[in-house]
PDB file of C-alpha atoms in Angstrom:
ATOM      1  CA  MET U  14    -138.995 -98.530  81.643  1.00  0.00           C
ATOM      2  CA  THR U  15    -141.015 -97.547  84.685  1.00  0.00           C
ATOM      3  CA  ASN U  16    -144.445 -98.896  85.518  1.00  0.00           C
ATOM      4  CA  THR U  17    -147.130 -96.837  83.757  1.00  0.00           C
ATOM      5  CA  SER U  18    -150.135 -98.989  84.684  1.00  0.00           C
ATOM      6  CA  LYS U  19    -152.413 -95.989  85.280  1.00  0.00           C
ATOM      7  CA  ILE U  20    -152.081 -94.856  81.671  1.00  0.00           C
ATOM      8  CA  LEU U  21    -151.234 -98.096  79.913  1.00  0.00           C
ATOM      9  CA  GLU U  22    -154.349-100.266  79.951  1.00  0.00           C
ATOM     10  CA  ARG U  23    -152.941-103.166  77.939  1.00  0.00           C
ATOM     11  CA  VAL U  24    -150.435-104.224  75.289  1.00  0.00           C
ATOM     12  CA  GLU U  25    -151.319-106.416  72.323  1.00  0.00           C
ATOM     13  CA  ILE U  26    -148.903-108.119  69.943  1.00  0.00           C
ATOM     14  CA  ALA U  27    -150.337-109.268  66.638  1.00  0.00           C
ATOM     15  CA  VAL U  28    -148.653-111.682  64.232  1.00  0.00           C
ATOM     16  CA  CYS U  29    -150.462-112.041  60.931  1.00  0.00           C
ATOM     17  CA  ASP U  30    -151.553-115.410  59.572  1.00  0.00           C
ATOM     18  CA  GLY U  31    -149.286-115.015  56.581  1.00  0.00           C
ATOM     19  CA  CYS U  32    -146.117-115.099  58.663  1.00  0.00           C
ATOM     20  CA  PRO U  33    -143.999-118.162  57.750  1.00  0.00           C
ATOM     21  CA  ASP U  34    -143.655-120.697  60.548  1.00  0.00           C
ATOM     22  CA  ASP U  35    -139.855-120.440  60.589  1.00  0.00           C
ATOM     23  CA  LEU U  36    -140.128-116.683  61.282  1.00  0.00           C
ATOM     24  CA  LYS U  37    -142.823-116.722  63.967  1.00  0.00           C
ATOM     25  CA  GLU U  38    -140.382-117.474  66.768  1.00  0.00           C
ATOM     26  CA  LEU U  39    -138.118-114.617  65.573  1.00  0.00           C
ATOM     27  CA  VAL U  40    -141.030-112.180  65.566  1.00  0.00           C
ATOM     28  CA  GLN U  41    -142.240-113.290  68.986  1.00  0.00           C
ATOM     29  CA  GLU U  42    -138.787-112.884  70.559  1.00  0.00           C
ATOM     30  CA  TYR U  43    -138.434-109.469  68.958  1.00  0.00           C
ATOM     31  CA  TRP U  44    -141.550-108.237  70.785  1.00  0.00           C
ATOM     32  CA  ASP U  45    -141.010-110.010  74.123  1.00  0.00           C
ATOM     33  CA  PHE U  46    -141.046-107.586  77.090  1.00  0.00           C
ATOM     34  CA  ASP U  47    -140.849-107.900  80.864  1.00  0.00           C
ATOM     35  CA  SER U  48    -143.231-106.718  83.596  1.00  0.00           C
ATOM     36  CA  ASN U  49    -141.837-103.167  83.350  1.00  0.00           C
ATOM     37  CA  TYR U  50    -142.440-103.104  79.573  1.00  0.00           C
ATOM     38  CA  ASN U  51    -138.755-103.287  78.747  1.00  0.00           C
ATOM     39  CA  PHE U  52    -137.968-105.295  75.644  1.00  0.00           C
ATOM     40  CA  LYS U  53    -136.034-108.422  76.525  1.00  0.00           C
ATOM     41  CA  ASN U  54    -134.124-108.680  73.260  1.00  0.00           C
ATOM     42  CA  ARG U  55    -132.310-106.069  71.232  1.00  0.00           C
ATOM     43  CA  PRO U  56    -132.624-106.190  67.420  1.00  0.00           C
ATOM     44  CA  THR U  57    -128.851-106.845  67.165  1.00  0.00           C
ATOM     45  CA  ASP U  58    -129.193-109.890  69.395  1.00  0.00           C
ATOM     46  CA  ILE U  59    -132.104-111.205  67.329  1.00  0.00           C
ATOM     47  CA  ARG U  60    -130.094-110.649  64.168  1.00  0.00           C
ATOM     48  CA  LYS U  61    -127.173-112.681  65.476  1.00  0.00           C
ATOM     49  CA  LYS U  62    -129.342-115.497  66.787  1.00  0.00           C
ATOM     50  CA  TYR U  63    -131.221-115.907  63.527  1.00  0.00           C
ATOM     51  CA  SER U  64    -128.400-115.065  61.145  1.00  0.00           C
ATOM     52  CA  ALA U  65    -128.754-118.495  59.499  1.00  0.00           C
ATOM     53  CA  LEU U  66    -132.171-117.446  58.143  1.00  0.00           C
ATOM     54  CA  ARG U  67    -130.503-114.684  56.090  1.00  0.00           C
ATOM     55  CA  VAL U  68    -133.419-112.279  56.466  1.00  0.00           C
ATOM     56  CA  ASN U  69    -133.750-108.582  57.261  1.00  0.00           C
ATOM     57  CA  ILE U  70    -135.128-108.475  60.792  1.00  0.00           C
ATOM     58  CA  GLN U  71    -136.814-105.070  60.428  1.00  0.00           C
ATOM     59  CA  VAL U  72    -138.488-106.025  57.167  1.00  0.00           C
ATOM     60  CA  VAL U  73    -139.806-109.278  58.628  1.00  0.00           C
ATOM     61  CA  VAL U  74    -141.130-107.698  61.819  1.00  0.00           C
ATOM     62  CA  THR U  75    -142.738-104.767  59.995  1.00  0.00           C
ATOM     63  CA  LYS U  76    -144.341-106.994  57.355  1.00  0.00           C
ATOM     64  CA  PHE U  77    -145.749-109.707  59.580  1.00  0.00           C
ATOM     65  CA  SER U  78    -146.430-108.083  62.968  1.00  0.00           C
ATOM     66  CA  CYS U  79    -147.219-105.037  65.061  1.00  0.00           C
ATOM     67  CA  ILE U  80    -147.594-104.016  68.693  1.00  0.00           C
ATOM     68  CA  SER U  81    -150.415-101.898  70.071  1.00  0.00           C
ATOM     69  CA  LEU U  82    -150.390 -99.847  73.283  1.00  0.00           C
ATOM     70  CA  TYR U  83    -153.809 -98.934  74.632  1.00  0.00           C
ATOM     71  CA  LEU U  84    -153.486 -95.690  76.581  1.00  0.00           C
ATOM     72  CA  ASN U  85    -156.062 -94.040  78.869  1.00  0.00           C
ATOM     73  CA  CYS U  86    -156.549 -90.312  78.287  1.00  0.00           C
ATOM     74  CA  ASP U  87    -156.782 -88.298  81.499  1.00  0.00           C
ATOM     75  CA  PHE U  88    -158.624 -85.469  79.739  1.00  0.00           C
ATOM     76  CA  CYS U  89    -161.500 -87.134  77.884  1.00  0.00           C
ATOM     77  CA  GLY U  90    -161.487 -90.569  79.530  1.00  0.00           C
ATOM     78  CA  THR U  91    -161.224 -92.563  76.294  1.00  0.00           C
ATOM     79  CA  THR U  92    -158.752 -95.344  75.538  1.00  0.00           C
ATOM     80  CA  GLU U  93    -156.554 -94.648  72.524  1.00  0.00           C
ATOM     81  CA  ARG U  94    -154.801 -97.320  70.479  1.00  0.00           C
ATOM     82  CA  ASN U  95    -151.229 -96.539  69.433  1.00  0.00           C
ATOM     83  CA  LYS U  96    -149.915 -98.974  66.849  1.00  0.00           C
ATOM     84  CA  PHE U  97    -146.188 -99.515  66.161  1.00  0.00           C
ATOM     85  CA  SER U  98    -144.160-101.746  63.850  1.00  0.00           C
ATOM     86  CA  THR U  99    -140.694-101.536  65.482  1.00  0.00           C
ATOM     87  CA  GLN U 100    -139.215-101.246  68.957  1.00  0.00           C
ATOM     88  CA  THR U 101    -137.782 -97.710  68.609  1.00  0.00           C
ATOM     89  CA  PRO U 102    -141.063 -95.720  68.533  1.00  0.00           C
ATOM     90  CA  VAL U 103    -142.438 -97.920  71.329  1.00  0.00           C
ATOM     91  CA  LYS U 104    -139.476 -97.024  73.529  1.00  0.00           C
ATOM     92  CA  LYS U 105    -139.965 -93.355  72.684  1.00  0.00           C
ATOM     93  CA  CYS U 106    -143.657 -93.553  73.543  1.00  0.00           C
ATOM     94  CA  MET U 107    -142.950 -95.218  76.878  1.00  0.00           C
ATOM     95  CA  ASP U 108    -140.317 -92.610  77.705  1.00  0.00           C
ATOM     96  CA  GLU U 109    -142.855 -89.852  77.007  1.00  0.00           C
ATOM     97  CA  LEU U 110    -145.419 -91.574  79.218  1.00  0.00           C
ATOM     98  CA  HIS U 111    -142.882 -91.593  82.022  1.00  0.00           C
ATOM     99  CA  LYS U 112    -142.209 -87.871  81.551  1.00  0.00           C
ATOM    100  CA  CYS U 113    -145.872 -86.886  81.472  1.00  0.00           C
ATOM    101  CA  GLN U 114    -146.219 -87.886  85.165  1.00  0.00           C
ATOM    102  CA  ASN U 115    -149.323 -90.049  84.835  1.00  0.00           C
ATOM    103  CA  GLN U 116    -151.244 -87.512  82.741  1.00  0.00           C
ATOM    104  CA  TYR U 117    -151.698 -88.674  79.174  1.00  0.00           C
ATOM    105  CA  LYS U 118    -153.426 -86.597  76.508  1.00  0.00           C
ATOM    106  CA  CYS U 119    -154.751 -88.547  73.523  1.00  0.00           C
ATOM    107  CA  ASN U 120    -154.269 -87.423  69.942  1.00  0.00           C
ATOM    108  CA  HIS U 121    -157.882 -86.214  69.708  1.00  0.00           C
ATOM    109  CA  CYS U 122    -157.436 -83.963  72.763  1.00  0.00           C
ATOM    110  CA  GLN U 123    -154.104 -82.692  71.461  1.00  0.00           C
ATOM    111  CA  VAL U 124    -155.696 -81.747  68.121  1.00  0.00           C
ATOM    112  CA  LYS U 125    -158.619 -80.111  69.940  1.00  0.00           C
ATOM    113  CA  GLU U 126    -156.257 -78.118  72.163  1.00  0.00           C
ATOM    114  CA  SER U 127    -154.196 -77.065  69.138  1.00  0.00           C
ATOM    115  CA  GLU U 128    -157.352 -75.908  67.348  1.00  0.00           C
ATOM    116  CA  GLN U 129    -158.437 -73.902  70.400  1.00  0.00           C
ATOM    117  CA  ILE U 130    -155.024 -72.225  70.560  1.00  0.00           C
ATOM    118  CA  GLN U 131    -155.110 -71.448  66.835  1.00  0.00           C
ATOM    119  CA  ASN U 132    -158.649 -70.063  67.148  1.00  0.00           C
ATOM    120  CA  GLN U 133    -157.568 -67.846  70.035  1.00  0.00           C
ATOM    121  CA  ILE U 134    -154.577 -66.637  68.020  1.00  0.00           C
ATOM    122  CA  ALA U 135    -156.891 -65.888  65.090  1.00  0.00           C
ATOM    123  CA  ILE U 136    -159.277 -63.941  67.349  1.00  0.00           C
ATOM    124  CA  GLU U 137    -156.431 -61.912  68.854  1.00  0.00           C
ATOM    125  CA  ALA U 138    -154.933 -61.304  65.416  1.00  0.00           C
ATOM    126  CA  LYS U 139    -158.299 -60.042  64.133  1.00  0.00           C
ATOM    127  CA  VAL U 140    -158.706 -57.707  67.112  1.00  0.00           C
ATOM    128  CA  LEU U 141    -155.196 -56.389  66.529  1.00  0.00           C
ATOM    129  CA  ALA U 142    -155.792 -56.055  62.780  1.00  0.00           C
ATOM    130  CA  ASP U 143    -159.080 -54.206  63.399  1.00  0.00           C
ATOM    131  CA  THR U 144    -157.341 -51.903  65.841  1.00  0.00           C
ATOM    132  CA  GLU U 145    -154.496 -51.252  63.409  1.00  0.00           C
ATOM    133  CA  TYR U 146    -157.000 -50.704  60.585  1.00  0.00           C
ATOM    134  CA  LYS U 147    -158.987 -48.167  62.602  1.00  0.00           C
ATOM    135  CA  LYS U 148    -155.748 -46.459  63.584  1.00  0.00           C
ATOM    136  CA  SER U 149    -154.608 -46.372  59.950  1.00  0.00           C
ATOM    137  CA  VAL U 150    -157.932 -44.883  58.817  1.00  0.00           C
ATOM    138  CA  GLU U 151    -157.688 -42.221  61.527  1.00  0.00           C
ATOM    139  CA  ILE U 152    -154.092 -41.345  60.605  1.00  0.00           C
ATOM    140  CA  TYR U 153    -154.867 -41.256  56.886  1.00  0.00           C
ATOM    141  CA  GLY U 154    -157.841 -38.989  57.552  1.00  0.00           C
ATOM    142  CA  LYS U 155    -155.696 -36.527  59.506  1.00  0.00           C
ATOM    143  CA  LEU U 156    -153.009 -36.522  56.800  1.00  0.00           C
ATOM    144  CA  ASN U 157    -155.638 -35.826  54.155  1.00  0.00           C
ATOM    145  CA  GLU U 158    -157.198 -33.048  56.225  1.00  0.00           C
ATOM    146  CA  ALA U 159    -153.791 -31.393  56.655  1.00  0.00           C
ATOM    147  CA  PHE U 160    -153.194 -31.643  52.904  1.00  0.00           C
ATOM    148  CA  LYS U 161    -156.631 -30.259  52.083  1.00  0.00           C
ATOM    149  CA  ASN U 162    -156.034 -27.251  54.354  1.00  0.00           C
ATOM    150  CA  GLU U 163    -152.473 -26.783  53.046  1.00  0.00           C
ATOM    151  CA  ARG U 164    -151.299 -26.654  56.639  1.00  0.00           C
ATOM    152  CA  TRP U 165    -147.657 -26.220  55.607  1.00  0.00           C
ATOM    153  CA  ASN U 166    -148.481 -22.629  54.648  1.00  0.00           C
ATOM    154  CA  ASP U 167    -149.082 -21.881  58.328  1.00  0.00           C
ATOM    155  CA  LEU U 168    -145.629 -23.113  59.334  1.00  0.00           C
ATOM    156  CA  PRO U 169    -142.281 -21.304  59.445  1.00  0.00           C
ATOM    157  CA  LEU U 170    -139.809 -21.563  56.584  1.00  0.00           C
ATOM    158  CA  PHE U 171    -137.479 -23.965  58.363  1.00  0.00           C
ATOM    159  CA  LEU U 172    -140.203 -26.587  58.883  1.00  0.00           C
ATOM    160  CA  ASN U 173    -141.100 -26.291  55.216  1.00  0.00           C
ATOM    161  CA  MET U 174    -137.427 -26.682  54.285  1.00  0.00           C
ATOM    162  CA  VAL U 175    -137.280 -29.960  56.235  1.00  0.00           C
ATOM    163  CA  LEU U 176    -140.608 -31.102  54.758  1.00  0.00           C
ATOM    164  CA  LYS U 177    -139.414 -30.371  51.234  1.00  0.00           C
ATOM    165  CA  ASN U 178    -136.137 -32.242  51.775  1.00  0.00           C
ATOM    166  CA  ALA U 179    -138.020 -35.153  53.344  1.00  0.00           C
ATOM    167  CA  ILE U 180    -140.199 -35.312  50.217  1.00  0.00           C
ATOM    168  CA  VAL U 181    -137.283 -35.129  47.796  1.00  0.00           C
ATOM    169  CA  ILE U 182    -134.914 -37.486  49.650  1.00  0.00           C
ATOM    170  CA  ASN U 183    -137.638 -39.944  50.745  1.00  0.00           C
ATOM    171  CA  SER U 184    -135.382 -41.840  53.180  1.00  0.00           C
ATOM    172  CA  LEU U 185    -134.759 -41.168  56.865  1.00  0.00           C
ATOM    173  CA  VAL U 186    -131.236 -42.574  56.641  1.00  0.00           C
ATOM    174  CA  GLU U 187    -130.342 -40.343  53.695  1.00  0.00           C
ATOM    175  CA  LEU U 188    -132.141 -37.376  55.258  1.00  0.00           C
ATOM    176  CA  LYS U 189    -129.990 -37.741  58.371  1.00  0.00           C
ATOM    177  CA  LYS U 190    -126.863 -37.879  56.211  1.00  0.00           C
ATOM    178  CA  TYR U 191    -127.960 -34.726  54.404  1.00  0.00           C
ATOM    179  CA  TYR U 192    -128.438 -32.704  57.599  1.00  0.00           C
ATOM    180  CA  TYR U 193    -125.334 -34.174  59.195  1.00  0.00           C
ATOM    181  CA  GLY U 194    -123.404 -32.796  56.252  1.00  0.00           C
ATOM    182  CA  MET U 195    -124.928 -29.362  56.877  1.00  0.00           C
ATOM    183  CA  GLY U 196    -123.577 -29.245  60.424  1.00  0.00           C
ATOM    184  CA  VAL U 197    -124.459 -30.142  63.982  1.00  0.00           C
ATOM    185  CA  TYR U 198    -127.072 -27.370  64.310  1.00  0.00           C
ATOM    186  CA  TYR U 199    -129.254 -28.677  61.512  1.00  0.00           C
ATOM    187  CA  TYR U 200    -128.638 -32.297  62.433  1.00  0.00           C
ATOM    188  CA  ASP U 201    -129.761 -31.703  66.046  1.00  0.00           C
ATOM    189  CA  MET U 202    -132.927 -30.005  64.818  1.00  0.00           C
ATOM    190  CA  LEU U 203    -133.952 -32.632  62.247  1.00  0.00           C
ATOM    191  CA  ILE U 204    -135.702 -35.175  64.488  1.00  0.00           C
ATOM    192  CA  PRO U 205    -137.491 -32.575  66.657  1.00  0.00           C
ATOM    193  CA  VAL U 206    -138.727 -30.832  63.499  1.00  0.00           C
ATOM    194  CA  LEU U 207    -139.968 -34.137  62.055  1.00  0.00           C
ATOM    195  CA  ARG U 208    -141.930 -34.647  65.281  1.00  0.00           C
ATOM    196  CA  LEU U 209    -143.416 -31.159  64.906  1.00  0.00           C
ATOM    197  CA  LEU U 210    -144.371 -31.964  61.310  1.00  0.00           C
ATOM    198  CA  GLU U 211    -146.038 -35.133  62.562  1.00  0.00           C
ATOM    199  CA  ALA U 212    -147.980 -33.084  65.111  1.00  0.00           C
ATOM    200  CA  GLU U 213    -149.253 -31.018  62.172  1.00  0.00           C
ATOM    201  CA  HIS U 214    -150.161 -34.296  60.352  1.00  0.00           C
ATOM    202  CA  LEU U 215    -147.919 -33.516  57.397  1.00  0.00           C
ATOM    203  CA  VAL U 216    -145.809 -36.635  57.980  1.00  0.00           C
ATOM    204  CA  TYR U 217    -146.431 -39.905  59.799  1.00  0.00           C
ATOM    205  CA  LEU U 218    -143.555 -41.377  61.793  1.00  0.00           C
ATOM    206  CA  THR U 219    -142.989 -45.023  62.659  1.00  0.00           C
ATOM    207  CA  TYR U 220    -140.885 -45.911  65.692  1.00  0.00           C
ATOM    208  CA  GLU U 221    -138.545 -48.731  66.639  1.00  0.00           C
ATOM    209  CA  ASN U 222    -140.157 -49.261  70.053  1.00  0.00           C
ATOM    210  CA  GLN U 223    -143.195 -48.345  72.151  1.00  0.00           C
ATOM    211  CA  LYS U 224    -141.292 -45.607  73.951  1.00  0.00           C
ATOM    212  CA  GLN U 225    -141.160 -43.776  70.601  1.00  0.00           C
ATOM    213  CA  ASP U 226    -137.712 -42.435  71.415  1.00  0.00           C
ATOM    214  CA  LYS U 227    -136.208 -43.538  68.090  1.00  0.00           C
ATOM    215  CA  ILE U 228    -137.750 -42.920  64.673  1.00  0.00           C
ATOM    216  CA  LYS U 229    -137.646 -45.816  62.238  1.00  0.00           C
ATOM    217  CA  SER U 230    -139.049 -44.150  59.107  1.00  0.00           C
ATOM    218  CA  TYR U 231    -141.500 -41.523  57.890  1.00  0.00           C
ATOM    219  CA  PHE U 232    -144.474 -41.512  55.536  1.00  0.00           C
ATOM    220  CA  ILE U 233    -145.779 -38.629  53.432  1.00  0.00           C
ATOM    221  CA  LEU U 234    -148.938 -38.689  51.322  1.00  0.00           C
ATOM    222  CA  ASP U 235    -148.194 -39.211  47.639  1.00  0.00           C
ATOM    223  CA  LYS U 236    -150.369 -36.268  46.623  1.00  0.00           C
ATOM    224  CA  LEU U 237    -148.481 -34.017  49.051  1.00  0.00           C
ATOM    225  CA  ARG U 238    -145.232 -35.163  47.446  1.00  0.00           C
ATOM    226  CA  LYS U 239    -146.575 -34.252  44.027  1.00  0.00           C
ATOM    227  CA  GLU U 240    -148.301 -30.976  44.894  1.00  0.00           C
ATOM    228  CA  PHE U 241    -146.209 -29.490  47.697  1.00  0.00           C
ATOM    229  CA  TYR U 242    -145.390 -25.844  47.083  1.00  0.00           C
ATOM    230  CA  TYR U 243    -144.344 -23.211  49.553  1.00  0.00           C
ATOM    231  CA  GLN U 244    -143.615 -19.548  48.901  1.00  0.00           C
ATOM    232  CA  PRO U 245    -141.862 -17.935  51.901  1.00  0.00           C
ATOM    233  CA  ASN U 246    -142.293 -14.240  52.637  1.00  0.00           C
ATOM    234  CA  LYS U 247    -139.419 -11.810  52.178  1.00  0.00           C
ATOM    235  CA  GLN U 248    -138.663 -11.565  55.901  1.00  0.00           C
ATOM    236  CA  GLU U 249    -138.180 -15.343  56.162  1.00  0.00           C
ATOM    237  CA  ILE U 250    -136.005 -15.425  53.068  1.00  0.00           C
ATOM    238  CA  LYS U 251    -133.804 -12.671  54.493  1.00  0.00           C
ATOM    239  CA  ARG U 252    -133.454 -14.479  57.828  1.00  0.00           C
ATOM    240  CA  PHE U 253    -132.308 -17.701  56.164  1.00  0.00           C
ATOM    241  CA  SER U 254    -130.229 -16.162  53.410  1.00  0.00           C
ATOM    242  CA  THR U 255    -127.356 -15.579  55.846  1.00  0.00           C
ATOM    243  CA  ARG U 256    -125.752 -18.137  58.209  1.00  0.00           C
ATOM    244  CA  HIS U 257    -128.016 -21.052  59.169  1.00  0.00           C
ATOM    245  CA  ARG U 258    -127.786 -21.236  62.929  1.00  0.00           C
ATOM    246  CA  LEU U 259    -130.165 -22.236  65.700  1.00  0.00           C
ATOM    247  CA  ASN U 260    -130.100 -18.590  66.803  1.00  0.00           C
ATOM    248  CA  ASN U 261    -131.639 -17.605  63.462  1.00  0.00           C
ATOM    249  CA  ILE U 262    -134.712 -19.767  64.124  1.00  0.00           C
ATOM    250  CA  PRO U 263    -137.802 -17.843  65.288  1.00  0.00           C
ATOM    251  CA  LYS U 264    -138.030 -17.820  69.088  1.00  0.00           C
ATOM    252  CA  GLU U 265    -141.328 -19.713  69.228  1.00  0.00           C
ATOM    253  CA  LEU U 266    -140.072 -22.438  66.904  1.00  0.00           C
ATOM    254  CA  LYS U 267    -136.734 -22.576  68.713  1.00  0.00           C
ATOM    255  CA  LYS U 268    -138.589 -23.171  71.981  1.00  0.00           C
ATOM    256  CA  GLN U 269    -140.635 -25.984  70.412  1.00  0.00           C
ATOM    257  CA  ILE U 270    -137.508 -27.632  69.030  1.00  0.00           C
ATOM    258  CA  GLU U 271    -135.667 -27.380  72.345  1.00  0.00           C
ATOM    259  CA  THR U 272    -138.699 -28.911  74.104  1.00  0.00           C
ATOM    260  CA  GLN U 273    -138.631 -31.847  71.684  1.00  0.00           C
ATOM    261  CA  ILE U 274    -134.889 -32.324  72.201  1.00  0.00           C
ATOM    262  CA  LYS U 275    -135.299 -32.408  76.005  1.00  0.00           C
ATOM    263  CA  LYS U 276    -138.285 -34.759  75.800  1.00  0.00           C
ATOM    264  CA  TYR U 277    -136.502 -37.456  73.804  1.00  0.00           C
ATOM    265  CA  LYS U 278    -132.909 -36.886  74.869  1.00  0.00           C
TER     266      LYS U 278
END
């Protein structure tokens, strides 16, 4: 191990008074280290040398001794005691000291830093939650206002057809399958019409990314699901009683749909 004198203030080996005399030499040799804090003897070598004693080396060392490394913290200036009962964690500690490039952070400072990070995360999470809550309240208010004013009655038949199917099917995946089965014209119009319904606050769309170029799901107020009713006028019924084509869509609505298609294509 490399010299870590700046961090490592001292090393203390303690052998308890209860250690039998015939085991003291074994314990001392187990903990012997050189000037670079490398252990002189491996546990396997100790085991072979003292095999006649018929004892478990690890049990003996752990029961009757310990080694303490006193480390200087570069952040708070205190000296921290790190106590170990076997060679392995000592080696690991010394390796970590070598990697930290002469900057040791004591356990107290590590806990303090962790708490500061967790507090910052909590603050950011609260800000985000408050923002999301305010956004949710705003969205819910707009959905309720649209329901109260029965805004669907101001929309063309086709938008109401999509809204009704969205209510009944209640799944974007299944809704796509439904319109795909009706043909490419309807399928191409579905997503743009859902966006138009969102603009009227009759549905709320969630997206898979911030670009909002792909819809993940939709939400409709439960009371709108239960109370939705739309009675088209005779002219609209006549228009949609024949072939359902994009050309049969009112010009103004067709223009809105085409704009949506171009925007998110």
